[in-house]
Coordinates of C-alpha atoms in Angstrom, one line a residue:
X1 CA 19.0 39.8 -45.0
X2 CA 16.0 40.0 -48.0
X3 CA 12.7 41.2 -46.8
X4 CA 11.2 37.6 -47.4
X5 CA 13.7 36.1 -45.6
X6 CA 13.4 38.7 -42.4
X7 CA 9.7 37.8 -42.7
X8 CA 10.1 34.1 -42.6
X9 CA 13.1 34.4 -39.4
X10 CA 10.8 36.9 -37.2
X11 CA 7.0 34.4 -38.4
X12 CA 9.1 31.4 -36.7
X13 CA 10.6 33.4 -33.8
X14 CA 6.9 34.3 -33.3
X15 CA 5.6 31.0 -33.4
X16 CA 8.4 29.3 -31.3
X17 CA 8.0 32.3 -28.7
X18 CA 4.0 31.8 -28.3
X19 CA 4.6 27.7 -28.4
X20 CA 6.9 27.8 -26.2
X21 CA 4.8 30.5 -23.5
X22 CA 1.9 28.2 -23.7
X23 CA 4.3 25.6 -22.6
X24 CA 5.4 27.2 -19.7
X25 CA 1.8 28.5 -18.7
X26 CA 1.3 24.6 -19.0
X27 CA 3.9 23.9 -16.5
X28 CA 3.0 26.5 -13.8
X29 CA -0.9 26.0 -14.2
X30 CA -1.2 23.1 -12.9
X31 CA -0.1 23.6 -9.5
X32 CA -2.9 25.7 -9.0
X33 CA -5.6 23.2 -10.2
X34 CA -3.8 20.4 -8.3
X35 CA -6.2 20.2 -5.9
X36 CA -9.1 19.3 -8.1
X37 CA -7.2 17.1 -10.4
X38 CA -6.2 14.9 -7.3
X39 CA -9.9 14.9 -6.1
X40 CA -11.0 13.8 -9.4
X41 CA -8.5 11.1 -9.9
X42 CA -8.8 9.6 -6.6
X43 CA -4.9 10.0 -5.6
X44 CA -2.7 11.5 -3.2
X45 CA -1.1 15.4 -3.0
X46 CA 2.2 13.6 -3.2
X47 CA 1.5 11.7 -6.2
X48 CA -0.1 14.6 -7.6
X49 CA 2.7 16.6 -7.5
X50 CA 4.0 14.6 -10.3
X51 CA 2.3 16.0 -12.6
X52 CA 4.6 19.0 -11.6
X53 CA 7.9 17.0 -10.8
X54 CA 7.5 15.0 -13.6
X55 CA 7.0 18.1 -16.1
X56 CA 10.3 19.6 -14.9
X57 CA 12.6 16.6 -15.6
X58 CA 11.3 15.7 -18.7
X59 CA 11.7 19.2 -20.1
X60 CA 15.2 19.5 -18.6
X61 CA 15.8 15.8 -19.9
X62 CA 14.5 16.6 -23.8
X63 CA 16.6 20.0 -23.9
X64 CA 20.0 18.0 -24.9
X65 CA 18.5 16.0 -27.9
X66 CA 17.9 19.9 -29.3
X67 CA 21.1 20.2 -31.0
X68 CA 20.5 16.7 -32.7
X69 CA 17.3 17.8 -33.8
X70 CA 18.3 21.0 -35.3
X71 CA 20.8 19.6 -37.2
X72 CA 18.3 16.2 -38.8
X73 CA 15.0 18.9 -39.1
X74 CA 14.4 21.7 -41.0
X75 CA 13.0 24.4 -39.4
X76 CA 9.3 23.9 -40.7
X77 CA 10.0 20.7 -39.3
X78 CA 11.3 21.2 -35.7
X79 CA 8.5 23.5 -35.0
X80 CA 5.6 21.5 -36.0
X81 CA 7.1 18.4 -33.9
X82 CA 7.1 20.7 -31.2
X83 CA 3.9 21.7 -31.5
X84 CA 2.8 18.2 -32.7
X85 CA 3.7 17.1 -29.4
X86 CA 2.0 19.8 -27.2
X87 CA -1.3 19.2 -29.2
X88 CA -1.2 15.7 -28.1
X89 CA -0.4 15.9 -25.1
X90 CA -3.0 19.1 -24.4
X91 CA -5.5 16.3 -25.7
X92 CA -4.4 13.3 -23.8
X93 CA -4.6 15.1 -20.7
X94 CA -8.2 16.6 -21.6
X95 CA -9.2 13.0 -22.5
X96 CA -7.1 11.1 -19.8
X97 CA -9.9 8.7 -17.8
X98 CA -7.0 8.0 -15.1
X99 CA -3.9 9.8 -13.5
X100 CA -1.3 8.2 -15.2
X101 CA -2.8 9.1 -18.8
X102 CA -2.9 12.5 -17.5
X103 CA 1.0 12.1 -16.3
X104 CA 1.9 10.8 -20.1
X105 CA 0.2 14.4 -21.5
X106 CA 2.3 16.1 -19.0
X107 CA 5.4 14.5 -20.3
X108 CA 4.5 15.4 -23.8
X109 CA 3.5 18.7 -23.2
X110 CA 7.3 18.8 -21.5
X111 CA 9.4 17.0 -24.3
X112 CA 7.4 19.6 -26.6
X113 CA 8.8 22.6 -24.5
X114 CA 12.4 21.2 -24.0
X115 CA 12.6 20.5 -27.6
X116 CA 11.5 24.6 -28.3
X117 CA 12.9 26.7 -25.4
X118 CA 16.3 26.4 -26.9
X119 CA 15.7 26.6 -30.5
X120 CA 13.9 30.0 -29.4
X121 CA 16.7 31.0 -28.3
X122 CA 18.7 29.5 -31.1
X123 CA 16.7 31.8 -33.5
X124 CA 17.1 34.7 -31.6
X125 CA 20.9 34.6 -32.0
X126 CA 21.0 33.1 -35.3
X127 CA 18.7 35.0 -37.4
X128 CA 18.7 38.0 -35.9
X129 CA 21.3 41.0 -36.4
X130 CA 23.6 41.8 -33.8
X131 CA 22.0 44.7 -33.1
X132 CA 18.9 43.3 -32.7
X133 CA 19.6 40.2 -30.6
X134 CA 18.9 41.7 -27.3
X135 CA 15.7 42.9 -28.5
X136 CA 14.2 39.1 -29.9
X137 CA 15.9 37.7 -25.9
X138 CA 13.6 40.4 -24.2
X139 CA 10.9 39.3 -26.3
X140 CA 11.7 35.5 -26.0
X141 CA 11.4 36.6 -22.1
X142 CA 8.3 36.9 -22.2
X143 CA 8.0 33.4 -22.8
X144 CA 10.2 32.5 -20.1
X145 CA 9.4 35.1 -17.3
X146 CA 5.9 36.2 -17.9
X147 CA 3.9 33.0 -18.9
X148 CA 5.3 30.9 -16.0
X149 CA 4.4 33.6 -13.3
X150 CA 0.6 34.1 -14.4
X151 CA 0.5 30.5 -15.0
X152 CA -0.9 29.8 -11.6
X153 CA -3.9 33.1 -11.8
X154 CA -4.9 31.4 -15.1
X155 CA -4.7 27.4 -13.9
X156 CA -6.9 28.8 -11.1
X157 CA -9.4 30.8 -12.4
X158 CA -10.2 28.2 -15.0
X159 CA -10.4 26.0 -12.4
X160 CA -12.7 27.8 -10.5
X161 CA -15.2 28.7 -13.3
X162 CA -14.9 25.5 -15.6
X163 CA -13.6 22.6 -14.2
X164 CA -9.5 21.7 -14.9
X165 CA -10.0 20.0 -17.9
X166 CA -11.0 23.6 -19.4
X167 CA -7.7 24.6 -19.1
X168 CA -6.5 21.7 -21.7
X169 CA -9.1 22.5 -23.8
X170 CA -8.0 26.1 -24.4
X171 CA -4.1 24.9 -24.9
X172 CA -5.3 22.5 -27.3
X173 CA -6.8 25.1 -29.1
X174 CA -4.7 27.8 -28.8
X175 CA -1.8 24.7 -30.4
X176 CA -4.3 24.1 -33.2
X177 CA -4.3 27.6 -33.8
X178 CA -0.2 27.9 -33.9
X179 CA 0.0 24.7 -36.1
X180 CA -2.3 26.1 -39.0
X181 CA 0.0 29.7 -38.9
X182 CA 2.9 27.3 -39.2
X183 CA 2.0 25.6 -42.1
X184 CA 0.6 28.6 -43.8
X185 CA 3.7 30.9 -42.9
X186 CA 7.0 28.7 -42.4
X187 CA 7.9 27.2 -45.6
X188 CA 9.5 23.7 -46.2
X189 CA 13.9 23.9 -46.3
X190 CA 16.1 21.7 -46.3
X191 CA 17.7 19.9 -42.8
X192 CA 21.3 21.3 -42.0
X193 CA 22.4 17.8 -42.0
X194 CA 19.8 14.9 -42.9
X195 CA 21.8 12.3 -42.1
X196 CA 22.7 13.6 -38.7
X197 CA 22.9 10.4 -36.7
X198 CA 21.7 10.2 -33.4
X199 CA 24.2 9.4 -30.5
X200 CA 22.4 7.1 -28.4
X201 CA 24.7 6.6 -25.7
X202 CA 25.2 10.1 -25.2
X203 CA 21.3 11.0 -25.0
X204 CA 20.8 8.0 -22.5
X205 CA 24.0 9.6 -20.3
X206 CA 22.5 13.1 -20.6
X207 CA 19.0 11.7 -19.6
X208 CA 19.4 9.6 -17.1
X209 CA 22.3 11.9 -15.7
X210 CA 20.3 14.9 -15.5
X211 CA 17.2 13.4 -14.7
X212 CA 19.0 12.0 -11.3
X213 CA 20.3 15.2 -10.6
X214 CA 16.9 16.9 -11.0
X215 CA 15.5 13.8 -9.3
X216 CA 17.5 14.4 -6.3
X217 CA 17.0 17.8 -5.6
X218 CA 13.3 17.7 -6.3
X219 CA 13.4 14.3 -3.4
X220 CA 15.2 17.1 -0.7
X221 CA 12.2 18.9 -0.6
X222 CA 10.1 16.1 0.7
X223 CA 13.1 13.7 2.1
X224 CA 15.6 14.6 4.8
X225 CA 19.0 15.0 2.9
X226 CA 20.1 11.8 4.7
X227 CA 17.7 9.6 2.7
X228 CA 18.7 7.2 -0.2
X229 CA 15.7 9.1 -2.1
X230 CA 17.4 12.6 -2.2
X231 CA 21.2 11.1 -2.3
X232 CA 21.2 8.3 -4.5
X233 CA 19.6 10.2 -7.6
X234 CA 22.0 12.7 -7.0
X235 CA 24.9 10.1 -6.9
X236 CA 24.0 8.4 -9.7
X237 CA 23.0 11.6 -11.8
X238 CA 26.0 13.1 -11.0
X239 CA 28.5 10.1 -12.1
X240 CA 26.3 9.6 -15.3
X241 CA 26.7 13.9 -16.1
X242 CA 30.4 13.0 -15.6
X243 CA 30.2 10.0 -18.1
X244 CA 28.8 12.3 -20.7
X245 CA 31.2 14.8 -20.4
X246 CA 34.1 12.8 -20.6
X247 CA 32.1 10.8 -24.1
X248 CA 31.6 14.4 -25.4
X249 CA 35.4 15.3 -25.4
X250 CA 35.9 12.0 -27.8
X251 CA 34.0 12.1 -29.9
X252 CA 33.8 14.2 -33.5
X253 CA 30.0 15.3 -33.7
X254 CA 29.5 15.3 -30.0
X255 CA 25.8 15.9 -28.7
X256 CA 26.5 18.7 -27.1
X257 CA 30.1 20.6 -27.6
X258 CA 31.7 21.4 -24.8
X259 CA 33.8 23.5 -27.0
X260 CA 31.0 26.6 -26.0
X261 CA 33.6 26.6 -22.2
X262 CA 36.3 28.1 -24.1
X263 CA 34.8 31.5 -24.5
X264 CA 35.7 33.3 -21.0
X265 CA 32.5 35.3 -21.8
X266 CA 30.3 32.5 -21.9
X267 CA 31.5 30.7 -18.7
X268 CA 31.0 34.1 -17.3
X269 CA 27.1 34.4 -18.6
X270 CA 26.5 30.5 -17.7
X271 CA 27.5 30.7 -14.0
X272 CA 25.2 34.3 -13.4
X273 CA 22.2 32.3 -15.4
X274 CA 22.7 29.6 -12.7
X275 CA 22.6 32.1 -9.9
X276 CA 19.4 34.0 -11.4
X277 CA 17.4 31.3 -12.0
X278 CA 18.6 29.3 -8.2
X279 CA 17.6 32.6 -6.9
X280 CA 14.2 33.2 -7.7
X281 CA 12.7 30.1 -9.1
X282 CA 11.8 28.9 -5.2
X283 CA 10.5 31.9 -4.7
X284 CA 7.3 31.6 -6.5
X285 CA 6.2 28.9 -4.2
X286 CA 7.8 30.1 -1.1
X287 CA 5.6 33.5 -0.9
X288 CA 2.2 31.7 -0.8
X289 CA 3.7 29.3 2.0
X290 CA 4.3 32.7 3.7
X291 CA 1.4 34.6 3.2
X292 CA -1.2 31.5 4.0
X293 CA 1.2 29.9 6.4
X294 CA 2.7 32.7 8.3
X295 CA 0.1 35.6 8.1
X296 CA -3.3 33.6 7.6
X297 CA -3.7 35.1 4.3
X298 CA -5.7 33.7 1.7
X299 CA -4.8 32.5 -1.7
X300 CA -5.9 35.1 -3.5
X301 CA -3.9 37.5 -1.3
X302 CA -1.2 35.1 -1.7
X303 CA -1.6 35.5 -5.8
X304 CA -1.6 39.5 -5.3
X305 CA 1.3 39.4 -4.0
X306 CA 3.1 37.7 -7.0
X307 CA 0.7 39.9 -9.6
X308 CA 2.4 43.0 -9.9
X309 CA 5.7 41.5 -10.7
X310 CA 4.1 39.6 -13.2
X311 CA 2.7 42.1 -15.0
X312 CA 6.1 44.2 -14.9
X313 CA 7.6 41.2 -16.4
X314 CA 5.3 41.5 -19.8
X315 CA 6.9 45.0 -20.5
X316 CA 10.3 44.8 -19.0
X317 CA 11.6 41.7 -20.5
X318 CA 11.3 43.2 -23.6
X319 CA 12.5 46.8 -22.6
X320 CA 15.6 45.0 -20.7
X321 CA 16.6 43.5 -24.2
X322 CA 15.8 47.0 -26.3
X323 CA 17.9 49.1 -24.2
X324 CA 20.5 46.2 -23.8
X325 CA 20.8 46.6 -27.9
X326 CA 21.1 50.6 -27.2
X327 CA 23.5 50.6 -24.2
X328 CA 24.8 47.6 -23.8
X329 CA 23.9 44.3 -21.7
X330 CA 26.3 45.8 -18.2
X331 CA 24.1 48.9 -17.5
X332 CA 21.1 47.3 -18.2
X333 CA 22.4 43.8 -15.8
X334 CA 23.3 46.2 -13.5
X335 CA 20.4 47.9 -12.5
X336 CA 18.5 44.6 -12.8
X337 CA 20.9 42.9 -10.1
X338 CA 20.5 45.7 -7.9
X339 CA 16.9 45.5 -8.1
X340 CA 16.8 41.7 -7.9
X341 CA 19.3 41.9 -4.6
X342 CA 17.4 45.6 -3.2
X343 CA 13.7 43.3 -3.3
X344 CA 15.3 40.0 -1.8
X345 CA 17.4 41.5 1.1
X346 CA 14.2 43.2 2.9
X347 CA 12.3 40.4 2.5
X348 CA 14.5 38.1 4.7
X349 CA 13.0 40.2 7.7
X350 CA 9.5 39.8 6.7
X351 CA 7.3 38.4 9.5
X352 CA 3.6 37.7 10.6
X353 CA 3.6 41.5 11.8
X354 CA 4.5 43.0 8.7
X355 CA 1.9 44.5 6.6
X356 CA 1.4 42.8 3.1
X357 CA 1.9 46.0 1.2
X358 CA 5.6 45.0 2.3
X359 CA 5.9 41.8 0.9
X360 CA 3.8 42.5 -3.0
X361 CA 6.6 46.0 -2.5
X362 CA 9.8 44.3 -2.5
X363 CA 8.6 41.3 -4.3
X364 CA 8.1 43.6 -7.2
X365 CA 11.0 45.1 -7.0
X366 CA 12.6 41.7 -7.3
X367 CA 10.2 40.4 -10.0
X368 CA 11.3 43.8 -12.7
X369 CA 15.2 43.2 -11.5
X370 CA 14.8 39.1 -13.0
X371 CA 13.0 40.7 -15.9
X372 CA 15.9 43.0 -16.5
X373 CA 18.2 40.3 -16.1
X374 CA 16.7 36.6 -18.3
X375 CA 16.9 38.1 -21.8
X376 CA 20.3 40.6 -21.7
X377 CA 22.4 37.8 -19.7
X378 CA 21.4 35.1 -22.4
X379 CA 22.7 37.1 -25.5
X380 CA 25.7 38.3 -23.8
X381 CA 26.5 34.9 -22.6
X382 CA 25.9 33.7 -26.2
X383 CA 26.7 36.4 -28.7
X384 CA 30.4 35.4 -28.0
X385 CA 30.2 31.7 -29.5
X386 CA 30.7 30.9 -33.1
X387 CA 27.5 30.8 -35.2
X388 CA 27.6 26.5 -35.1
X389 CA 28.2 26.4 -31.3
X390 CA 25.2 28.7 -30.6
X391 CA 22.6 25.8 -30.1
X392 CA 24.8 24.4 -28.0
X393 CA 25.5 26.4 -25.6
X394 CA 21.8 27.2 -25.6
X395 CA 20.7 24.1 -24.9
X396 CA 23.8 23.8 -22.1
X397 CA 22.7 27.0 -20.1
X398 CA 18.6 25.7 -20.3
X399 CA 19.6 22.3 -19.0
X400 CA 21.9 23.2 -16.6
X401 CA 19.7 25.9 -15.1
X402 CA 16.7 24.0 -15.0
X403 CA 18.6 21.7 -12.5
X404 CA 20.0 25.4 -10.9
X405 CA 16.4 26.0 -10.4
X406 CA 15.4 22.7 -9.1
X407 CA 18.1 23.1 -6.6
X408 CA 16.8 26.3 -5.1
X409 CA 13.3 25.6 -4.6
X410 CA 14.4 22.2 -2.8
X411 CA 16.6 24.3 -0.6
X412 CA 14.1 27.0 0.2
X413 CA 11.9 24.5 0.9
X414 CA 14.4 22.6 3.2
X415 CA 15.2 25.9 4.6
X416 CA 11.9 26.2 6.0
X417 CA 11.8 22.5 7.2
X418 CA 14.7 23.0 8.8
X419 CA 13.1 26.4 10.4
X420 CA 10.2 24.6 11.7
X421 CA 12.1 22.1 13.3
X422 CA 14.0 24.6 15.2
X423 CA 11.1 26.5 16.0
X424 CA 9.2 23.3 17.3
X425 CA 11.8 22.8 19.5
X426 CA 12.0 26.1 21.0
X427 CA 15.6 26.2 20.3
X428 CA 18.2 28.7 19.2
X429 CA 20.6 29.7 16.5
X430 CA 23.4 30.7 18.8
X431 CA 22.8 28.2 21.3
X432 CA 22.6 30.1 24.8
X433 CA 19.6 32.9 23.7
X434 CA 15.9 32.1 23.9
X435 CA 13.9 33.7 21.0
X436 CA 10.8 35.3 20.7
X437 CA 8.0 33.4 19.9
X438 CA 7.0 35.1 17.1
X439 CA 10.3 35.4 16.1
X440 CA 10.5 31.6 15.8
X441 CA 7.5 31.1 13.9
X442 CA 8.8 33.7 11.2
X443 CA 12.4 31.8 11.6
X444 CA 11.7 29.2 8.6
X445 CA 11.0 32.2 6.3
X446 CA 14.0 34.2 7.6
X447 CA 15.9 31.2 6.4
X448 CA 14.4 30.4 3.0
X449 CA 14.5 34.2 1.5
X450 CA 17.5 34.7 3.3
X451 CA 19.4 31.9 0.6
X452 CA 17.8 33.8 -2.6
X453 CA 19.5 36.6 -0.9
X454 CA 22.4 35.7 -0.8
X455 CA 22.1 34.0 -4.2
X456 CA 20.8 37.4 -5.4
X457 CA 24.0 39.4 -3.8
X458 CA 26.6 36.8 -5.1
X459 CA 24.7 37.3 -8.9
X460 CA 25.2 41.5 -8.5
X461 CA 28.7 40.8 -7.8
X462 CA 29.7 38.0 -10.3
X463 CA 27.4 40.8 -12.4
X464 CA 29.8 44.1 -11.8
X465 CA 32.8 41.8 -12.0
X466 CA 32.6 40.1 -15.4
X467 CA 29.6 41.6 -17.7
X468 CA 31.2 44.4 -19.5

């Protein structure tokens, strides 16, 4: 590749990577200026939570329309719509005199990041050499692990010091910022295919299909499974996910080729993405429950905790997808499945006696072994599809794991529901043993790391067996 033309490829990546981290600081901030926001607005906590709900399943929603885009845009293009639509939104919701104005900029600011996570990745495997395609993943992870996970510190200090609105106002500059280095460094090109025309049927299928799923699982967290709220999204979601798939197999351009399942590889890279990212994702929220519920911690202990892995993540990610380019994505996936599975097995015994040290330990460890794991499993999964089917089966794997994700916070969550039920009860697992008391109240916990666990173990294994 020219020199001009490495310059142009690694100016986008950079741009994409830093839209698409302010986009997921976006989505994680706001849970930890929730509080205020719903005192200023006048609504509930459950309606507030919208604002985070709502983020996920738009961005989850927007990801297949990706490969549509890529093909109708030039690059210069797809970027500034991107970023077009995070500006907007970053204003709406500084400007926004009532809650559902502020909703709208959240679903803006979402559409803008489903539309760039997996043209980041696109660019990653596209314009850079094989050799090197590790190295832009581990960078891209940054964007994906580390901007997400100090989301919440930021969001609260800002918060604190400021006000919430604050927070918008530094997005919206930091996208003014982006948009000016865009123009100035990513020159105009021609679309791959201008006249690219827009299946509309399949985007409604995918949307509404993957919004129910998403839907659903987010409903179990707040809904007993038994309620029309949690299964009747998922029913629907599911039967619309199958309509698509059965469209995309008949049709010539498809939306999203499902052509990407013939590579062994891939199928092998797509299921462990779905395990890493069920694994850990409902972790994030789970520990605070635990520190402030179970030890009588505070929030800012509760943040401690989830600091040092953060900060690991802003030099591993890109050190898992340098030495992934030296040695190969297996060694690397294997020590960061060992570490994921050697920090979530300890924690499943963690209790209101245990000492926090303990819990900000083997979180850590589990923290580095995700960071090891988000940018090497991604270009092995991917490096094995032609060229054309790359932005497919990008924007597959972000969809698909988005609603892997969704799934394992709701069932963490009902984990613990399901804990303190047990424990209100006084009851039993084996039904003829009284337990401690203590033991009880620690029992919801038990039950909710013990599923990343497991997740965690059954990732090593599919790991060992298949990466090679």
């Amino acid at each position: 590749m020219p020199a001009t033309d490495k310059r142009a490829a690694y100016s986008l990546f950079a741009l994409v990577v830093l839209t698409t981290a302010c986009g997921n600081l976006s989505q994680t901030a706001v849970n930890a200026m929730m509080m205020g926001i719903v005192a200023d607005m006048g609504v509930t906590v459950g309606l507030g939570q919208w604002l985070s709900t709502g983020y996920m399943l738009m961005l989850g929603v927007a990801v297949p329309a990706v490969t549509w885009i890529s093909k109708r845009f030039s690059a210069r293009q797809h970027v500034l719509l991107g970023m077009g639509l995070s500006l907007v939104g970053s204003l709406i919701c500084l400007a926004a005199p009532c809650f559902w104005v502020l909703l709208a900029g959240r679903v803006l600011q979402a559409v803008s990041t489903g539309i760039l996570l997996p043209f980041m990745t696109t660019i990653a495997m596209v314009s850079f050499p094989p050799g090197r395609q590790a190295t832009a993943m581990g960078i891209a992870g940054v964007a994906m692990g580390f901007a997400p996970n100090i989301g919440p510190t930021v969001g609260g200090a800002m918060a604190s010091a400021w006000g919430w609105r604050s927070f918008f106002v530094l997005l919206a500059g930091l996208t003014c910022l982006l948009v000016v280095c865009a123009l100035a460094l990513v020159k105009p090109s021609k679309p791959h295919d201008a006249a690219a025309r827009l299946d509309a049927v399949s985007l409604s299928l995918s949307t509404l299909g993957l919004g129910g799923v998403l839907l659903g699982f987010s409903n179990a967290s707040s809904f007993a499974l038994i309620s029309p709220y949690v299964w009747g999204p998922l029913v629907v979601g599911a039967a619309l996910c199958a309509a698509f798939v059965v469209r995309q197999k008949r049709l010539d351009n498809p939306l999203i080729d499902l052509g990407v399942f013939r590579s062994t590889r891939f199928n092998a890279g797509f299921a462990a993405q779905n395990l890493l990212f069920a694994s850990f994702m409902g972790v994030t929220l789970v520990v605070p429950l635990y520190v402030e519920g179970l030890c009588g911690g505070t929030a800012l202990q509760a943040g401690m905790v989830l600091l040092p892995g953060t900060v690991a993540a802003l030099v591993l990610n890109p050190l898992g997808g340098v030495l992934t380019d030296r040695i190969g994505a297996r060694r690397v996936c294997l020590v960061g499945g060992l570490m994921l599975s050697a920090g979530a097995v300890p924690m499943c015994f963690l209790d209101a006696a245990s000492p926090l040290w303990q819990a900000v330990v083997f979180q850590g460890v589990r923290a580095c072994g995700v960071s090891l794991l988000i940018g090497p499993l991604t270009q092995w999964s991917l490096a094995d599809l032609p060229r054309p089917l790359v932005p497919h089966g990008s924007s597959l794997s972000i969809a698909v794991r988005q609603a892997c994700a969704s799934f394992g916070t709701s069932a963490m969550v009902l984990a613990i529901s399901v804990g303190q039920g047990i424990a209100a009860r006084g009851g039993d697992l084996a039904g003829g043993l009284q337990a401690a008391p203590d033991a009880l109240a620690a029992l919801p916990y038990h039950l909710a790391f013990g599923f990343s666990a497991v997740l965690s173990l059954c990732l090593f294994a599919a790991i060992a067996w298949k990466v090679r």
